[in-house]
């Protein structure tokens, strides 16, 4: 006989894939149990939004109307670009952004808007502000180099307003044609992803959040930890599906209809080894905007790269706080503090 190691020892090269499959089955069973437990305890909580009730409609239409009106300020920015000079460009941008913020905040509070309609308006307003800043920065840089603004059509400004990018350019890579089968697939993903998110939040997330109020109010730390752990799984599921629905479904749908060529909206953030790499890779449109219009100008002006990166992260924390707090009509600073803790 010869000496042979046990299969589970470190000297063995045995195939242990069966244990991996067993772990997957156990994980599946645990998740199914949680779903069944939720249904038995709360019943079916899923309901589609309805705008038939006058009160519900009155809390929804102002935000959606404001979302449709805000693109006018891209036209205003294009008109101001023709008459502004290097000294007045910053003033024009500030006034334009201030009006956008005022319209957004006043609409959310004055209409007592629903969280969803307010989130749509605030998200679009933030997207628009970043685009206006990018346009003004590029136009100002060109004016300083050439002494006059570069001429471009209002159609190009409208294209930039609709394109899935935050960085203004005088030309973009374009595809040859619209692939309608690709559009149909992305549209199906968008619909099913949105329905899954709605169902998961109503059935899974909201009951857990409601049951978490009392432990947090009473500083019951064991129950607080239990609530947070119970919320972890649905939060991850909502995050992953939300990421795929928006970045793979919606942005690719938008890009295909506009024949927008640059589809690198994210890279392999799931392989990140630290938070720094994760924040650089999961949302490339915002990352590229931050590098182009904040980090690079700061470092070129002599600011320490670490301080410049910290300034960018603080700005991102402010945006997250604005995006979360305003639709809920509460400024608690939780999102801002959560972001700062990652520095």
Short mmCIF file of C-alpha atoms in Angstrom, two decimals:
data_model
loop_
_atom_site.label_atom_id
_atom_site.label_comp_id
_atom_site.label_asym_id
_atom_site.label_seq_id
_atom_site.Cartn_x
_atom_site.Cartn_y
_atom_site.Cartn_z
CA UNK A 1 0.00 0.00 0.00
CA UNK A 2 0.97 3.65 -0.45
CA UNK A 3 0.42 6.60 1.87
CA UNK A 4 -2.65 8.58 0.93
CA UNK A 5 -4.03 11.73 2.55
CA UNK A 6 -7.62 12.09 3.63
CA UNK A 7 -9.77 13.81 1.03
CA UNK A 8 -10.52 16.79 3.29
CA UNK A 9 -6.90 17.41 4.26
CA UNK A 10 -4.86 20.24 2.77
CA UNK A 11 -2.59 17.73 0.99
CA UNK A 12 -5.49 16.36 -1.04
CA UNK A 13 -6.54 17.71 -4.45
CA UNK A 14 -10.06 16.29 -4.19
CA UNK A 15 -12.95 17.97 -6.01
CA UNK A 16 -15.13 19.64 -3.37
CA UNK A 17 -17.69 21.14 -5.74
CA UNK A 18 -20.43 19.08 -4.09
CA UNK A 19 -20.05 21.14 -0.91
CA UNK A 20 -20.37 24.31 -2.98
CA UNK A 21 -23.58 22.98 -4.54
CA UNK A 22 -24.84 22.02 -1.07
CA UNK A 23 -24.16 25.57 0.11
CA UNK A 24 -26.15 26.96 -2.81
CA UNK A 25 -29.07 24.66 -2.00
CA UNK A 26 -28.96 25.69 1.65
CA UNK A 27 -28.87 29.38 0.67
CA UNK A 28 -31.83 28.83 -1.67
CA UNK A 29 -33.79 27.05 1.07
CA UNK A 30 -33.09 29.82 3.60
CA UNK A 31 -34.28 32.49 1.15
CA UNK A 32 -37.44 30.55 0.31
CA UNK A 33 -38.16 30.21 4.03
CA UNK A 34 -37.78 33.96 4.50
CA UNK A 35 -40.16 34.64 1.61
CA UNK A 36 -42.76 32.20 2.97
CA UNK A 37 -42.37 33.63 6.48
CA UNK A 38 -42.97 37.11 5.13
CA UNK A 39 -46.12 36.03 3.26
CA UNK A 40 -47.52 34.14 6.27
CA UNK A 41 -46.83 37.04 8.65
CA UNK A 42 -47.92 40.01 6.54
CA UNK A 43 -49.98 38.57 3.70
CA UNK A 44 -49.72 39.99 0.18
CA UNK A 45 -48.77 43.67 0.46
CA UNK A 46 -48.01 44.31 -3.22
CA UNK A 47 -50.16 46.92 -4.96
CA UNK A 48 -49.55 48.83 -8.15
CA UNK A 49 -49.70 52.61 -7.97
CA UNK A 50 -53.04 54.05 -9.03
CA UNK A 51 -53.68 57.64 -10.06
CA UNK A 52 -57.46 57.41 -10.11
CA UNK A 53 -57.87 58.92 -6.68
CA UNK A 54 -57.79 62.75 -6.86
CA UNK A 55 -55.55 63.05 -3.79
CA UNK A 56 -52.98 60.62 -5.18
CA UNK A 57 -53.01 62.38 -8.54
CA UNK A 58 -52.57 65.81 -6.95
CA UNK A 59 -49.46 64.57 -5.12
CA UNK A 60 -47.93 63.10 -8.27
CA UNK A 61 -48.54 65.30 -11.31
CA UNK A 62 -46.65 68.44 -10.09
CA UNK A 63 -43.32 66.57 -9.87
CA UNK A 64 -43.79 64.86 -13.22
CA UNK A 65 -44.78 68.18 -14.80
CA UNK A 66 -41.69 69.87 -13.34
CA UNK A 67 -39.54 67.03 -14.71
CA UNK A 68 -40.89 67.76 -18.20
CA UNK A 69 -40.36 71.52 -17.77
CA UNK A 70 -36.77 71.45 -16.46
CA UNK A 71 -35.15 70.69 -19.88
CA UNK A 72 -36.02 74.27 -20.85
CA UNK A 73 -32.98 75.34 -18.85
CA UNK A 74 -30.72 73.53 -21.32
CA UNK A 75 -32.08 75.91 -23.95
CA UNK A 76 -31.45 78.79 -21.55
CA UNK A 77 -27.87 77.60 -21.04
CA UNK A 78 -27.34 77.46 -24.81
CA UNK A 79 -28.68 81.02 -25.20
CA UNK A 80 -26.56 82.34 -22.32
CA UNK A 81 -23.48 80.69 -23.79
CA UNK A 82 -23.75 82.97 -26.82
CA UNK A 83 -23.89 86.23 -24.87
CA UNK A 84 -21.72 85.44 -21.83
CA UNK A 85 -17.99 86.08 -21.65
CA UNK A 86 -15.30 84.46 -19.51
CA UNK A 87 -16.16 86.72 -16.56
CA UNK A 88 -19.94 86.37 -16.61
CA UNK A 89 -20.09 82.66 -17.49
CA UNK A 90 -19.90 81.59 -13.83
CA UNK A 91 -22.69 84.01 -12.88
CA UNK A 92 -24.93 82.68 -15.66
CA UNK A 93 -24.29 79.08 -14.60
CA UNK A 94 -24.97 79.88 -10.94
CA UNK A 95 -28.27 81.58 -11.72
CA UNK A 96 -29.34 78.71 -13.97
CA UNK A 97 -28.48 76.06 -11.36
CA UNK A 98 -30.11 78.10 -8.58
CA UNK A 99 -33.38 78.28 -10.51
CA UNK A 100 -33.30 74.51 -11.14
CA UNK A 101 -32.76 73.82 -7.42
CA UNK A 102 -35.49 76.29 -6.43
CA UNK A 103 -38.03 74.76 -8.81
CA UNK A 104 -37.18 71.25 -7.62
CA UNK A 105 -37.31 71.94 -3.88
CA UNK A 106 -40.42 74.12 -4.02
CA UNK A 107 -42.29 71.57 -6.16
CA UNK A 108 -41.51 68.69 -3.80
CA UNK A 109 -42.58 70.57 -0.65
CA UNK A 110 -45.47 72.61 -2.06
CA UNK A 111 -47.18 69.60 -3.64
CA UNK A 112 -46.59 67.21 -0.71
CA UNK A 113 -45.31 64.88 -3.42
CA UNK A 114 -45.21 61.11 -3.19
CA UNK A 115 -41.76 59.68 -2.57
CA UNK A 116 -41.54 58.08 -6.03
CA UNK A 117 -42.55 61.16 -8.05
CA UNK A 118 -40.25 63.32 -5.91
CA UNK A 119 -37.38 60.87 -6.43
CA UNK A 120 -37.84 61.04 -10.21
CA UNK A 121 -37.78 64.85 -10.14
CA UNK A 122 -34.79 65.11 -7.78
CA UNK A 123 -32.81 62.50 -9.71
CA UNK A 124 -33.40 64.30 -13.00
CA UNK A 125 -32.62 67.70 -11.44
CA UNK A 126 -29.26 66.44 -10.12
CA UNK A 127 -28.50 64.87 -13.49
CA UNK A 128 -29.35 68.16 -15.16
CA UNK A 129 -27.22 70.25 -12.78
CA UNK A 130 -24.15 68.08 -13.42
CA UNK A 131 -24.72 68.40 -17.17
CA UNK A 132 -25.10 72.18 -16.97
CA UNK A 133 -21.85 72.43 -15.00
CA UNK A 134 -20.05 70.25 -17.57
CA UNK A 135 -21.35 72.33 -20.47
CA UNK A 136 -20.35 75.59 -18.79
CA UNK A 137 -16.88 74.27 -17.87
CA UNK A 138 -16.11 73.02 -21.38
CA UNK A 139 -17.47 76.19 -22.97
CA UNK A 140 -15.46 78.39 -20.56
CA UNK A 141 -12.25 76.42 -21.25
CA UNK A 142 -12.73 76.74 -25.01
CA UNK A 143 -13.48 80.47 -24.68
CA UNK A 144 -10.31 81.01 -22.61
CA UNK A 145 -8.19 79.14 -25.18
CA UNK A 146 -9.70 80.62 -28.35
CA UNK A 147 -11.13 83.92 -27.14
CA UNK A 148 -14.66 83.07 -28.28
CA UNK A 149 -17.16 80.27 -27.67
CA UNK A 150 -17.30 77.33 -30.05
CA UNK A 151 -20.45 77.42 -32.11
CA UNK A 152 -22.77 74.42 -31.93
CA UNK A 153 -26.44 73.95 -32.71
CA UNK A 154 -29.34 73.83 -30.32
CA UNK A 155 -29.96 70.30 -31.62
CA UNK A 156 -26.60 69.21 -30.21
CA UNK A 157 -27.52 70.73 -26.84
CA UNK A 158 -30.81 68.81 -26.88
CA UNK A 159 -28.93 65.63 -27.78
CA UNK A 160 -26.58 66.17 -24.84
CA UNK A 161 -29.55 66.73 -22.53
CA UNK A 162 -31.00 63.36 -23.54
CA UNK A 163 -27.76 61.36 -23.91
CA UNK A 164 -26.66 58.91 -21.17
CA UNK A 165 -23.60 60.93 -20.23
CA UNK A 166 -22.84 63.77 -17.83
CA UNK A 167 -19.81 65.12 -19.70
CA UNK A 168 -20.37 67.66 -22.44
CA UNK A 169 -18.46 67.23 -25.72
CA UNK A 170 -18.78 68.86 -29.09
CA UNK A 171 -19.05 65.41 -30.69
CA UNK A 172 -19.89 61.91 -29.48
CA UNK A 173 -19.27 58.44 -30.94
CA UNK A 174 -22.39 57.27 -32.76
CA UNK A 175 -23.57 53.86 -33.94
CA UNK A 176 -24.68 53.32 -37.53
CA UNK A 177 -28.27 52.31 -36.81
CA UNK A 178 -30.79 51.49 -34.10
CA UNK A 179 -31.05 47.78 -33.32
CA UNK A 180 -34.73 47.39 -32.48
CA UNK A 181 -34.37 43.85 -31.12
CA UNK A 182 -31.77 45.20 -28.69
CA UNK A 183 -34.21 47.97 -27.74
CA UNK A 184 -36.97 45.41 -27.14
CA UNK A 185 -34.75 43.27 -24.89
CA UNK A 186 -33.65 46.26 -22.82
CA UNK A 187 -37.27 47.45 -22.56
CA UNK A 188 -38.35 44.03 -21.24
CA UNK A 189 -35.50 44.08 -18.71
CA UNK A 190 -36.51 47.57 -17.63
CA UNK A 191 -40.16 46.61 -17.12
CA UNK A 192 -39.48 43.35 -15.26
CA UNK A 193 -36.72 44.91 -13.19
CA UNK A 194 -38.96 47.82 -12.17
CA UNK A 195 -41.80 45.48 -11.23
CA UNK A 196 -39.42 43.32 -9.15
CA UNK A 197 -38.11 46.39 -7.34
CA UNK A 198 -41.63 47.63 -6.59
CA UNK A 199 -42.71 44.20 -5.32
CA UNK A 200 -39.57 43.67 -3.23
CA UNK A 201 -39.75 47.07 -1.56
CA UNK A 202 -43.46 46.81 -0.75
CA UNK A 203 -43.47 43.18 0.36
CA UNK A 204 -40.04 42.73 1.88
CA UNK A 205 -38.31 45.99 2.74
CA UNK A 206 -41.09 48.25 4.06
CA UNK A 207 -42.43 45.81 6.71
CA UNK A 208 -38.91 45.29 8.08
CA UNK A 209 -38.30 49.03 8.18
CA UNK A 210 -41.60 49.62 9.97
CA UNK A 211 -40.70 47.02 12.59
CA UNK A 212 -37.29 48.64 13.07
CA UNK A 213 -38.60 51.98 14.36
CA UNK A 214 -39.28 50.84 17.92
CA UNK A 215 -35.88 49.13 18.54
CA UNK A 216 -34.02 52.19 17.26
CA UNK A 217 -36.21 54.54 19.28
CA UNK A 218 -35.61 52.54 22.47
CA UNK A 219 -31.90 51.90 21.76
CA UNK A 220 -32.55 48.16 21.94
CA UNK A 221 -29.19 47.14 20.45
CA UNK A 222 -29.76 43.36 20.12
CA UNK A 223 -33.03 43.94 18.27
CA UNK A 224 -31.42 46.73 16.23
CA UNK A 225 -28.73 44.29 15.10
CA UNK A 226 -31.39 41.66 14.30
CA UNK A 227 -33.40 44.14 12.24
CA UNK A 228 -30.33 45.26 10.29
CA UNK A 229 -29.31 41.67 9.55
CA UNK A 230 -32.86 40.83 8.45
CA UNK A 231 -32.81 43.84 6.16
CA UNK A 232 -29.42 42.94 4.66
CA UNK A 233 -30.66 40.26 2.25
CA UNK A 234 -33.54 42.22 0.66
CA UNK A 235 -31.32 45.30 0.50
CA UNK A 236 -28.67 43.42 -1.48
CA UNK A 237 -31.31 41.95 -3.79
CA UNK A 238 -32.89 45.37 -4.41
CA UNK A 239 -29.46 46.93 -4.95
CA UNK A 240 -28.34 44.29 -7.50
CA UNK A 241 -31.60 44.30 -9.45
CA UNK A 242 -31.74 48.10 -9.30
CA UNK A 243 -28.19 48.36 -10.61
CA UNK A 244 -28.90 46.00 -13.52
CA UNK A 245 -32.23 47.63 -14.32
CA UNK A 246 -30.78 51.14 -14.50
CA UNK A 247 -27.24 50.70 -15.81
CA UNK A 248 -27.81 47.74 -18.12
CA UNK A 249 -31.47 48.18 -18.98
CA UNK A 250 -32.36 51.87 -18.95
CA UNK A 251 -29.05 53.44 -19.97
CA UNK A 252 -28.48 50.95 -22.80
CA UNK A 253 -32.05 51.50 -23.99
CA UNK A 254 -31.49 55.24 -23.94
CA UNK A 255 -28.13 54.91 -25.70
CA UNK A 256 -29.47 52.63 -28.42
CA UNK A 257 -32.40 54.90 -29.28
CA UNK A 258 -30.02 57.89 -29.47
CA UNK A 259 -27.33 55.81 -31.26
CA UNK A 260 -24.92 56.81 -28.50
CA UNK A 261 -21.71 54.83 -29.00
CA UNK A 262 -19.97 54.85 -25.61
CA UNK A 263 -21.80 52.21 -23.54
CA UNK A 264 -19.19 51.77 -20.77
CA UNK A 265 -21.44 52.79 -17.90
CA UNK A 266 -19.65 50.55 -15.38
CA UNK A 267 -16.75 48.13 -15.10
CA UNK A 268 -16.26 45.05 -12.94
CA UNK A 269 -17.00 46.67 -9.58
CA UNK A 270 -17.91 43.21 -8.21
CA UNK A 271 -14.18 42.37 -8.26
CA UNK A 272 -13.17 45.47 -6.27
CA UNK A 273 -10.65 44.83 -3.51
CA UNK A 274 -11.45 48.01 -1.57
CA UNK A 275 -14.00 50.83 -1.40
CA UNK A 276 -11.79 53.16 -3.40
CA UNK A 277 -11.82 50.84 -6.39
CA UNK A 278 -15.54 50.19 -5.98
CA UNK A 279 -16.45 53.90 -6.13
CA UNK A 280 -14.29 54.29 -9.25
CA UNK A 281 -15.90 51.44 -11.16
CA UNK A 282 -19.59 51.07 -10.33
CA UNK A 283 -20.86 54.38 -11.77
CA UNK A 284 -18.61 55.59 -14.57
CA UNK A 285 -20.75 58.53 -15.78
CA UNK A 286 -20.51 60.21 -12.37
CA UNK A 287 -16.89 59.12 -11.86
CA UNK A 288 -15.81 60.62 -15.19
CA UNK A 289 -17.69 63.83 -14.43
CA UNK A 290 -15.98 64.10 -11.03
CA UNK A 291 -12.52 63.48 -12.48
CA UNK A 292 -13.01 65.88 -15.38
CA UNK A 293 -14.70 68.77 -13.60
CA UNK A 294 -13.48 68.51 -10.00
CA UNK A 295 -10.47 66.30 -9.37
CA UNK A 296 -8.35 67.27 -12.39
CA UNK A 297 -8.94 71.05 -12.08
CA UNK A 298 -8.10 70.90 -8.37
CA UNK A 299 -4.87 68.96 -8.84
CA UNK A 300 -3.82 71.17 -11.78
CA UNK A 301 -4.26 74.20 -9.53
CA UNK A 302 -1.83 72.72 -6.99
CA UNK A 303 -4.20 71.01 -4.54
CA UNK A 304 -2.84 67.83 -2.97
CA UNK A 305 -4.33 64.77 -4.76
CA UNK A 306 -5.54 63.31 -1.45
CA UNK A 307 -7.32 66.55 -0.55
CA UNK A 308 -8.80 66.75 -4.05
CA UNK A 309 -10.12 63.19 -3.76
CA UNK A 310 -11.59 64.01 -0.34
CA UNK A 311 -13.32 67.09 -1.77
CA UNK A 312 -14.84 64.97 -4.54
CA UNK A 313 -16.07 62.41 -2.01
CA UNK A 314 -17.63 65.11 0.18
CA UNK A 315 -19.39 66.54 -2.88
CA UNK A 316 -20.67 63.04 -3.69
CA UNK A 317 -21.92 62.70 -0.10
CA UNK A 318 -23.86 65.96 -0.47
CA UNK A 319 -25.46 64.70 -3.68
CA UNK A 320 -26.47 61.42 -2.01
CA UNK A 321 -27.98 63.30 0.93
CA UNK A 322 -29.92 65.57 -1.45
CA UNK A 323 -31.14 62.57 -3.47
CA UNK A 324 -32.37 60.66 -0.42
CA UNK A 325 -33.52 63.37 1.99
CA UNK A 326 -35.45 65.63 -0.38
CA UNK A 327 -37.92 63.00 -1.73
CA UNK A 328 -38.61 61.98 1.88
CA UNK A 329 -38.82 65.66 2.92
CA UNK A 330 -36.45 65.14 5.82
CA UNK A 331 -32.85 66.29 6.28
CA UNK A 332 -31.32 63.87 8.78
CA UNK A 333 -27.81 63.71 7.36
CA UNK A 334 -27.72 59.89 7.48
CA UNK A 335 -26.67 59.46 3.85
CA UNK A 336 -24.06 62.20 4.19
CA UNK A 337 -22.63 60.66 7.36
CA UNK A 338 -22.65 57.18 5.85
CA UNK A 339 -20.61 58.39 2.91
CA UNK A 340 -18.13 60.28 5.06
CA UNK A 341 -17.50 57.20 7.20
CA UNK A 342 -16.02 55.53 4.11
CA UNK A 343 -13.24 58.12 3.66
#
